[in-house]
Amino acid sequence: MRAVLGLDTSCYTTSLALAHEGRLILQKRRLLKVEKGERGLQQSAGVFQHVKNLPDLMEMLFEEARGVEIEAVCASARPRPHEESYMPVFLAGVGLARSLAAARGVPLYLTSHQQGHVRAAMVDAGLPEGEPFLAVHLSGGTTELLKVEGLNIDLLGGSRDLHAGQFVDRAGVRMGLGFPAGPELERLARKGKAQSVLPSWVRGMDCSFSGAETQIQRLIEQGERSHEDLAAEVFSCIARTLAKMLGEAVRQTRLGHILLSGGVASSTYLREILPGRMERAHVRAALHWGKPELSGDNAAGVALIGSEWHKWNPND
């Protein structure tokens, strides 16, 4: 079998994937290590871990995919599909992708981390084929509201300061949870009760989480409410904020389908409470969620994009 190899080296995940004619075959990924109590990694430390992880993951991938012939290579070269978008960690994946493509004499395609997230979330999400849609990219490094038409992504709005994932991680780490804190904070939230005490700041299609983050840090310090209740407040704030932003986006664009992608969007708790918030805000649009296993950082979308581009341009 011939396949396209996808590589993605984001801030916190090294990942590889194989795709053939728009179908995902196999993927391997490994989270970067963050010391307990820390809220992230310096870019240099991230690059170092990617360089260590890539050979291991490549060996694991092709141990399972024996006999697969690489017909093209695709890598995420930047966070977003804009020339000024840059982050050093992506150089690790791009460097290996260029080397492999040159050694094998096959085409090299470059995409963005964000395009990869959106494409991975589209798998079996039930979106009407060929129609434009709204997308939300929720992660530790991105909270953006997008209009997607084919592979064209237009930025409509997003966070002016902290991203949803940063909000979750900062609250969780302050509570003594590991990094990234999302899964552990979600488990706490399911045992708690939110009373909407955190501010939800939205202007048009832009939002801010800095005020809510300041307030949650103060509440944790005061110790008057349980960590379970405060965890529920964090997710409640994110859901209320999204509902307001999406309501405005639907009104302005008149698009009726919304795709949610990114690591924060993999939260089953958020998936449960957001529809109710959308209903309360009278937002009439269908929500589509990426598969949880394809919502976190992964190379699956990158490989799928490369496979589709190669199908259109087989002689590149």
mmCIF file of C-alpha atoms in Angstrom:
data_model
loop_
_atom_site.group_PDB
_atom_site.id
_atom_site.type_symbol
_atom_site.label_atom_id
_atom_site.label_comp_id
_atom_site.label_asym_id
_atom_site.label_seq_id
_atom_site.Cartn_x
_atom_site.Cartn_y
_atom_site.Cartn_z
ATOM 1 C CA MET A 1 0.000 0.000 0.000
ATOM 2 C CA ARG A 2 1.105 3.547 -0.753
ATOM 3 C CA ALA A 3 0.460 6.237 1.845
ATOM 4 C CA VAL A 4 1.200 9.830 2.834
ATOM 5 C CA LEU A 5 3.178 10.340 6.041
ATOM 6 C CA GLY A 6 2.031 13.227 8.245
ATOM 7 C CA LEU A 7 4.143 14.864 10.981
ATOM 8 C CA ASP A 8 3.069 17.336 13.656
ATOM 9 C CA THR A 9 5.342 18.656 16.407
ATOM 10 C CA SER A 10 3.190 20.958 18.518
ATOM 11 C CA CYS A 11 3.922 22.502 21.883
ATOM 12 C CA TYR A 12 2.990 19.374 23.817
ATOM 13 C CA THR A 13 2.681 16.395 21.442
ATOM 14 C CA THR A 14 4.959 14.640 18.964
ATOM 15 C CA SER A 15 2.820 12.807 16.407
ATOM 16 C CA LEU A 16 3.020 10.845 13.166
ATOM 17 C CA ALA A 17 0.250 9.405 10.980
ATOM 18 C CA LEU A 18 -0.295 7.573 7.707
ATOM 19 C CA ALA A 19 -3.214 8.245 5.349
ATOM 20 C CA HIS A 20 -4.247 6.764 2.011
ATOM 21 C CA GLU A 21 -6.723 8.457 -0.361
ATOM 22 C CA GLY A 22 -8.380 10.487 2.388
ATOM 23 C CA ARG A 23 -8.530 7.597 4.892
ATOM 24 C CA LEU A 24 -6.526 7.441 8.105
ATOM 25 C CA ILE A 25 -4.485 4.227 8.381
ATOM 26 C CA LEU A 26 -2.445 4.557 11.554
ATOM 27 C CA GLN A 27 -1.108 7.155 13.962
ATOM 28 C CA LYS A 28 1.408 7.345 16.808
ATOM 29 C CA ARG A 29 1.881 10.170 19.277
ATOM 30 C CA ARG A 30 3.624 10.976 22.533
ATOM 31 C CA LEU A 31 2.972 13.787 25.000
ATOM 32 C CA LEU A 32 5.918 15.963 25.940
ATOM 33 C CA LYS A 33 6.953 15.768 29.580
ATOM 34 C CA VAL A 34 6.249 18.725 31.869
ATOM 35 C CA GLU A 35 7.493 18.780 35.463
ATOM 36 C CA LYS A 36 4.766 18.714 38.104
ATOM 37 C CA GLY A 37 3.790 22.224 39.175
ATOM 38 C CA GLU A 38 4.971 23.790 35.911
ATOM 39 C CA ARG A 39 2.465 25.364 33.512
ATOM 40 C CA GLY A 40 4.288 24.555 30.292
ATOM 41 C CA LEU A 41 7.625 24.205 28.487
ATOM 42 C CA GLN A 42 10.087 26.600 26.947
ATOM 43 C CA GLN A 43 10.261 26.222 23.175
ATOM 44 C CA SER A 44 13.863 24.985 23.325
ATOM 45 C CA ALA A 45 12.840 22.195 25.726
ATOM 46 C CA GLY A 46 9.947 21.292 23.431
ATOM 47 C CA VAL A 47 12.216 21.072 20.382
ATOM 48 C CA PHE A 48 14.654 18.851 22.323
ATOM 49 C CA GLN A 49 11.901 16.411 23.308
ATOM 50 C CA HIS A 50 10.522 16.281 19.754
ATOM 51 C CA VAL A 51 13.984 15.437 18.407
ATOM 52 C CA LYS A 52 14.178 12.563 20.921
ATOM 53 C CA ASN A 53 10.630 11.341 20.262
ATOM 54 C CA LEU A 54 10.543 11.359 16.468
ATOM 55 C CA PRO A 55 12.894 8.379 15.839
ATOM 56 C CA ASP A 56 11.091 6.249 18.445
ATOM 57 C CA LEU A 57 7.661 7.021 17.009
ATOM 58 C CA MET A 58 8.876 6.492 13.439
ATOM 59 C CA GLU A 59 10.158 3.022 14.373
ATOM 60 C CA MET A 60 6.886 2.170 16.131
ATOM 61 C CA LEU A 61 4.783 3.433 13.220
ATOM 62 C CA PHE A 62 6.570 1.419 10.556
ATOM 63 C CA GLU A 63 6.850 -1.648 12.760
ATOM 64 C CA GLU A 64 3.053 -1.838 12.514
ATOM 65 C CA ALA A 65 2.836 -0.538 8.938
ATOM 66 C CA ARG A 66 5.221 -3.000 7.329
ATOM 67 C CA GLY A 67 5.157 -2.865 3.550
ATOM 68 C CA VAL A 68 3.686 0.643 3.354
ATOM 69 C CA GLU A 69 5.405 2.749 0.694
ATOM 70 C CA ILE A 70 5.631 6.493 1.333
ATOM 71 C CA GLU A 71 4.342 8.394 -1.699
ATOM 72 C CA ALA A 72 4.444 11.886 -0.129
ATOM 73 C CA VAL A 73 5.211 13.627 3.162
ATOM 74 C CA CYS A 74 3.166 16.384 4.821
ATOM 75 C CA ALA A 75 4.100 18.384 7.923
ATOM 76 C CA SER A 76 2.598 21.206 9.954
ATOM 77 C CA ALA A 77 5.012 24.104 9.508
ATOM 78 C CA ARG A 78 3.337 26.752 11.667
ATOM 79 C CA PRO A 79 0.539 27.169 14.216
ATOM 80 C CA ARG A 80 -1.943 28.857 11.846
ATOM 81 C CA PRO A 81 -2.240 29.288 8.056
ATOM 82 C CA HIS A 82 -0.606 32.724 8.031
ATOM 83 C CA GLU A 83 2.937 33.649 6.990
ATOM 84 C CA GLU A 84 3.594 35.563 10.219
ATOM 85 C CA SER A 85 2.518 32.582 12.340
ATOM 86 C CA TYR A 86 5.656 30.977 13.790
ATOM 87 C CA MET A 87 6.739 28.690 16.615
ATOM 88 C CA PRO A 88 10.145 26.933 16.858
ATOM 89 C CA VAL A 89 8.747 23.504 17.845
ATOM 90 C CA PHE A 90 7.383 22.987 14.335
ATOM 91 C CA LEU A 91 10.920 23.073 12.920
ATOM 92 C CA ALA A 92 11.566 19.591 14.354
ATOM 93 C CA GLY A 93 8.798 18.017 12.291
ATOM 94 C CA VAL A 94 9.457 20.086 9.178
ATOM 95 C CA GLY A 95 13.172 19.244 9.243
ATOM 96 C CA LEU A 96 12.514 15.507 9.372
ATOM 97 C CA ALA A 97 9.773 15.793 6.725
ATOM 98 C CA ARG A 98 12.097 17.608 4.321
ATOM 99 C CA SER A 99 14.830 15.031 4.865
ATOM 100 C CA LEU A 100 12.505 12.083 4.283
ATOM 101 C CA ALA A 101 10.953 13.617 1.174
ATOM 102 C CA ALA A 102 14.387 14.379 -0.307
ATOM 103 C CA ALA A 103 15.779 10.933 0.510
ATOM 104 C CA ARG A 104 12.811 9.123 -1.010
ATOM 105 C CA GLY A 105 12.307 11.515 -3.920
ATOM 106 C CA VAL A 106 8.638 12.154 -3.061
ATOM 107 C CA PRO A 107 6.631 15.391 -2.817
ATOM 108 C CA LEU A 108 6.648 17.489 0.357
ATOM 109 C CA TYR A 109 3.516 19.370 1.428
ATOM 110 C CA LEU A 110 3.346 21.905 4.257
ATOM 111 C CA THR A 111 0.209 22.828 6.138
ATOM 112 C CA SER A 112 -0.561 24.374 9.544
ATOM 113 C CA HIS A 113 -1.318 22.884 12.949
ATOM 114 C CA GLN A 114 -4.736 24.547 12.904
ATOM 115 C CA GLN A 115 -5.684 23.168 9.499
ATOM 116 C CA GLY A 116 -4.653 19.747 10.749
ATOM 117 C CA HIS A 117 -6.886 20.091 13.822
ATOM 118 C CA VAL A 118 -9.897 21.099 11.757
ATOM 119 C CA ARG A 119 -9.373 18.333 9.189
ATOM 120 C CA ALA A 120 -8.967 15.654 11.875
ATOM 121 C CA ALA A 121 -12.125 16.812 13.646
ATOM 122 C CA MET A 122 -14.074 16.534 10.375
ATOM 123 C CA VAL A 123 -13.658 12.741 10.314
ATOM 124 C CA ASP A 124 -17.131 11.206 10.780
ATOM 125 C CA ALA A 125 -18.410 14.466 12.319
ATOM 126 C CA GLY A 126 -21.528 14.524 10.141
ATOM 127 C CA LEU A 127 -20.869 17.830 8.394
ATOM 128 C CA PRO A 128 -22.707 18.377 5.081
ATOM 129 C CA GLU A 129 -20.210 17.613 2.340
ATOM 130 C CA GLY A 130 -18.911 20.594 0.392
ATOM 131 C CA GLU A 131 -20.685 23.259 2.470
ATOM 132 C CA PRO A 132 -18.909 26.044 4.404
ATOM 133 C CA PHE A 133 -19.157 25.845 8.178
ATOM 134 C CA LEU A 134 -18.083 27.543 11.382
ATOM 135 C CA ALA A 135 -15.298 25.983 13.433
ATOM 136 C CA VAL A 136 -13.938 26.581 16.904
ATOM 137 C CA HIS A 137 -10.318 25.662 17.631
ATOM 138 C CA LEU A 138 -9.970 25.223 21.395
ATOM 139 C CA SER A 139 -6.569 24.298 22.800
ATOM 140 C CA GLY A 140 -3.810 25.406 25.123
ATOM 141 C CA GLY A 141 -2.439 27.754 22.481
ATOM 142 C CA THR A 142 -5.565 28.712 20.539
ATOM 143 C CA THR A 143 -9.110 29.875 21.114
ATOM 144 C CA GLU A 144 -10.302 30.969 17.692
ATOM 145 C CA LEU A 145 -13.597 31.180 15.844
ATOM 146 C CA LEU A 146 -13.215 30.325 12.152
ATOM 147 C CA LYS A 147 -15.128 30.161 8.905
ATOM 148 C CA VAL A 148 -14.048 27.108 6.902
ATOM 149 C CA GLU A 149 -14.683 26.640 3.198
ATOM 150 C CA GLY A 150 -12.715 23.774 1.716
ATOM 151 C CA LEU A 151 -9.151 24.240 2.959
ATOM 152 C CA ASN A 152 -9.609 28.013 3.270
ATOM 153 C CA ILE A 153 -9.837 29.205 6.860
ATOM 154 C CA ASP A 154 -10.889 32.760 7.732
ATOM 155 C CA LEU A 155 -10.454 34.063 11.270
ATOM 156 C CA LEU A 156 -13.670 35.604 12.621
ATOM 157 C CA GLY A 157 -12.750 36.096 16.269
ATOM 158 C CA GLY A 158 -11.207 34.549 19.335
ATOM 159 C CA SER A 159 -9.541 35.207 22.657
ATOM 160 C CA ARG A 160 -7.810 38.532 23.215
ATOM 161 C CA ASP A 161 -5.613 37.115 25.964
ATOM 162 C CA LEU A 162 -5.658 33.657 27.587
ATOM 163 C CA HIS A 163 -6.774 30.659 25.609
ATOM 164 C CA ALA A 164 -9.318 28.167 26.917
ATOM 165 C CA GLY A 165 -6.656 25.510 27.465
ATOM 166 C CA GLN A 166 -4.444 27.926 29.381
ATOM 167 C CA PHE A 167 -7.405 28.847 31.567
ATOM 168 C CA VAL A 168 -8.021 25.159 32.322
ATOM 169 C CA ASP A 169 -4.338 24.392 32.955
ATOM 170 C CA ARG A 170 -3.688 27.388 35.197
ATOM 171 C CA ALA A 171 -6.700 26.581 37.346
ATOM 172 C CA GLY A 172 -5.800 22.891 37.487
ATOM 173 C CA VAL A 173 -2.121 23.395 38.311
ATOM 174 C CA ARG A 174 -3.101 25.822 41.101
ATOM 175 C CA MET A 175 -5.279 23.043 42.511
ATOM 176 C CA GLY A 176 -2.266 20.722 42.493
ATOM 177 C CA LEU A 177 -3.155 18.767 39.346
ATOM 178 C CA GLY A 178 -0.657 17.676 36.722
ATOM 179 C CA PHE A 179 -0.052 19.390 33.390
ATOM 180 C CA PRO A 180 -1.964 19.321 31.100
ATOM 181 C CA ALA A 181 -4.767 19.520 33.638
ATOM 182 C CA GLY A 182 -7.816 19.009 31.427
ATOM 183 C CA PRO A 183 -8.685 15.341 32.115
ATOM 184 C CA GLU A 184 -8.161 15.636 35.880
ATOM 185 C CA LEU A 185 -10.063 18.922 36.092
ATOM 186 C CA GLU A 186 -12.946 17.363 34.158
ATOM 187 C CA ARG A 187 -13.138 14.477 36.633
ATOM 188 C CA LEU A 188 -13.391 17.004 39.468
ATOM 189 C CA ALA A 189 -15.997 19.075 37.605
ATOM 190 C CA ARG A 190 -18.320 16.088 37.282
ATOM 191 C CA LYS A 191 -18.507 15.923 41.080
ATOM 192 C CA GLY A 192 -19.102 19.651 41.521
ATOM 193 C CA LYS A 193 -21.808 22.217 40.898
ATOM 194 C CA ALA A 194 -21.367 25.504 39.059
ATOM 195 C CA GLN A 195 -23.221 28.660 40.018
ATOM 196 C CA SER A 196 -21.864 30.828 37.151
ATOM 197 C CA VAL A 197 -19.730 32.932 39.481
ATOM 198 C CA LEU A 198 -16.935 33.501 36.935
ATOM 199 C CA PRO A 199 -17.260 36.406 34.494
ATOM 200 C CA SER A 200 -17.851 35.576 30.828
ATOM 201 C CA TRP A 201 -16.497 38.470 28.735
ATOM 202 C CA VAL A 202 -17.550 38.542 25.081
ATOM 203 C CA ARG A 203 -17.592 41.396 22.589
ATOM 204 C CA GLY A 204 -18.973 40.372 19.236
ATOM 205 C CA MET A 205 -16.966 37.294 18.267
ATOM 206 C CA ASP A 206 -14.029 38.038 20.602
ATOM 207 C CA CYS A 207 -13.640 36.866 24.175
ATOM 208 C CA SER A 208 -11.355 37.190 27.182
ATOM 209 C CA PHE A 209 -10.551 34.675 29.893
ATOM 210 C CA SER A 210 -8.102 36.788 31.917
ATOM 211 C CA GLY A 211 -10.766 38.125 34.283
ATOM 212 C CA ALA A 212 -12.162 34.659 34.870
ATOM 213 C CA GLU A 213 -8.671 33.270 35.472
ATOM 214 C CA THR A 214 -7.929 35.987 38.035
ATOM 215 C CA GLN A 215 -11.199 35.227 39.809
ATOM 216 C CA ILE A 216 -10.686 31.449 39.890
ATOM 217 C CA GLN A 217 -7.183 31.904 41.327
ATOM 218 C CA ARG A 218 -8.677 34.100 44.064
ATOM 219 C CA LEU A 219 -11.376 31.538 44.851
ATOM 220 C CA ILE A 220 -8.847 28.701 45.018
ATOM 221 C CA GLU A 221 -6.696 30.770 47.386
ATOM 222 C CA GLN A 222 -9.671 31.578 49.632
ATOM 223 C CA GLY A 223 -10.509 27.889 49.950
ATOM 224 C CA GLU A 224 -14.187 28.490 50.696
ATOM 225 C CA ARG A 225 -15.482 26.290 47.864
ATOM 226 C CA SER A 226 -14.447 22.766 46.961
ATOM 227 C CA HIS A 227 -12.104 22.065 44.084
ATOM 228 C CA GLU A 228 -14.948 20.077 42.527
ATOM 229 C CA ASP A 229 -17.225 23.127 42.441
ATOM 230 C CA LEU A 230 -14.452 25.386 41.150
ATOM 231 C CA ALA A 231 -13.592 22.928 38.396
ATOM 232 C CA ALA A 232 -17.249 22.952 37.340
ATOM 233 C CA GLU A 233 -17.134 26.762 37.308
ATOM 234 C CA VAL A 234 -14.208 26.722 34.844
ATOM 235 C CA PHE A 235 -16.053 24.548 32.333
ATOM 236 C CA SER A 236 -19.267 26.493 32.852
ATOM 237 C CA CYS A 237 -17.444 29.734 32.051
ATOM 238 C CA ILE A 238 -15.991 28.272 28.849
ATOM 239 C CA ALA A 239 -19.395 26.963 27.752
ATOM 240 C CA ARG A 240 -21.155 30.283 28.411
ATOM 241 C CA THR A 241 -18.435 32.164 26.558
ATOM 242 C CA LEU A 242 -18.592 29.870 23.548
ATOM 243 C CA ALA A 243 -22.380 30.094 23.367
ATOM 244 C CA LYS A 244 -22.233 33.892 23.202
ATOM 245 C CA MET A 245 -19.492 33.929 20.546
ATOM 246 C CA LEU A 246 -21.198 31.300 18.416
ATOM 247 C CA GLY A 247 -24.523 33.079 18.638
ATOM 248 C CA GLU A 248 -22.970 36.191 17.138
ATOM 249 C CA ALA A 249 -21.133 34.163 14.479
ATOM 250 C CA VAL A 250 -24.321 32.402 13.384
ATOM 251 C CA ARG A 251 -26.183 35.717 13.201
ATOM 252 C CA GLN A 252 -23.486 37.342 11.092
ATOM 253 C CA THR A 253 -22.648 34.455 8.743
ATOM 254 C CA ARG A 254 -26.003 32.642 8.663
ATOM 255 C CA LEU A 255 -24.101 29.344 8.697
ATOM 256 C CA GLY A 256 -25.912 26.521 10.445
ATOM 257 C CA HIS A 257 -23.168 24.007 11.214
ATOM 258 C CA ILE A 258 -20.408 24.344 13.832
ATOM 259 C CA LEU A 259 -17.389 22.041 14.223
ATOM 260 C CA LEU A 260 -15.497 21.974 17.521
ATOM 261 C CA SER A 261 -11.864 20.887 17.401
ATOM 262 C CA GLY A 262 -8.771 20.968 19.595
ATOM 263 C CA GLY A 263 -7.746 19.386 22.863
ATOM 264 C CA VAL A 264 -10.221 21.289 25.048
ATOM 265 C CA ALA A 265 -13.021 20.202 22.697
ATOM 266 C CA SER A 266 -12.203 16.554 23.522
ATOM 267 C CA SER A 267 -13.725 17.109 26.987
ATOM 268 C CA THR A 268 -16.833 14.949 27.296
ATOM 269 C CA TYR A 269 -18.075 17.237 30.079
ATOM 270 C CA LEU A 270 -17.912 20.297 27.821
ATOM 271 C CA ARG A 271 -19.715 18.314 25.120
ATOM 272 C CA GLU A 272 -22.510 17.647 27.596
ATOM 273 C CA ILE A 273 -23.035 21.177 28.892
ATOM 274 C CA LEU A 274 -22.458 23.313 25.782
ATOM 275 C CA PRO A 275 -25.680 22.307 23.946
ATOM 276 C CA GLY A 276 -27.721 23.501 26.918
ATOM 277 C CA ARG A 277 -25.906 26.826 26.933
ATOM 278 C CA MET A 278 -26.481 27.156 23.183
ATOM 279 C CA GLU A 279 -30.188 26.529 23.690
ATOM 280 C CA ARG A 280 -30.416 29.131 26.442
ATOM 281 C CA ALA A 281 -28.700 31.638 24.152
ATOM 282 C CA HIS A 282 -31.198 30.782 21.374
ATOM 283 C CA VAL A 283 -28.441 29.750 18.970
ATOM 284 C CA ARG A 284 -29.986 27.682 16.194
ATOM 285 C CA ALA A 285 -27.130 25.710 14.691
ATOM 286 C CA ALA A 286 -25.991 22.094 14.675
ATOM 287 C CA LEU A 287 -22.939 21.238 16.772
ATOM 288 C CA HIS A 288 -20.463 18.731 15.330
ATOM 289 C CA TRP A 289 -17.653 17.317 17.461
ATOM 290 C CA GLY A 290 -14.452 15.691 16.370
ATOM 291 C CA LYS A 291 -13.807 12.216 17.727
ATOM 292 C CA PRO A 292 -12.144 12.559 21.162
ATOM 293 C CA GLU A 293 -9.110 10.593 19.950
ATOM 294 C CA LEU A 294 -8.749 13.012 17.009
ATOM 295 C CA SER A 295 -9.410 16.222 18.955
ATOM 296 C CA GLY A 296 -6.127 16.546 20.840
ATOM 297 C CA ASP A 297 -2.909 17.413 19.034
ATOM 298 C CA ASN A 298 -2.313 14.814 16.343
ATOM 299 C CA ALA A 299 -0.817 14.286 12.899
ATOM 300 C CA ALA A 300 -3.950 12.578 11.578
ATOM 301 C CA GLY A 301 -5.361 15.739 10.020
ATOM 302 C CA VAL A 302 -1.967 16.646 8.598
ATOM 303 C CA ALA A 303 -1.681 13.229 6.918
ATOM 304 C CA LEU A 304 -5.244 13.486 5.574
ATOM 305 C CA ILE A 305 -4.569 16.935 4.115
ATOM 306 C CA GLY A 306 -1.379 15.667 2.499
ATOM 307 C CA SER A 307 -3.228 12.663 1.093
ATOM 308 C CA GLU A 308 -5.903 14.872 -0.443
ATOM 309 C CA TRP A 309 -3.406 17.347 -1.883
ATOM 310 C CA HIS A 310 -1.378 14.480 -3.344
ATOM 311 C CA LYS A 311 -4.497 13.023 -4.948
ATOM 312 C CA TRP A 312 -5.097 16.351 -6.689
ATOM 313 C CA ASN A 313 -1.417 16.847 -7.600
ATOM 314 C CA PRO A 314 0.069 13.345 -8.046
ATOM 315 C CA ASN A 315 2.963 14.573 -10.194
ATOM 316 C CA ASP A 316 4.304 17.192 -7.739
#
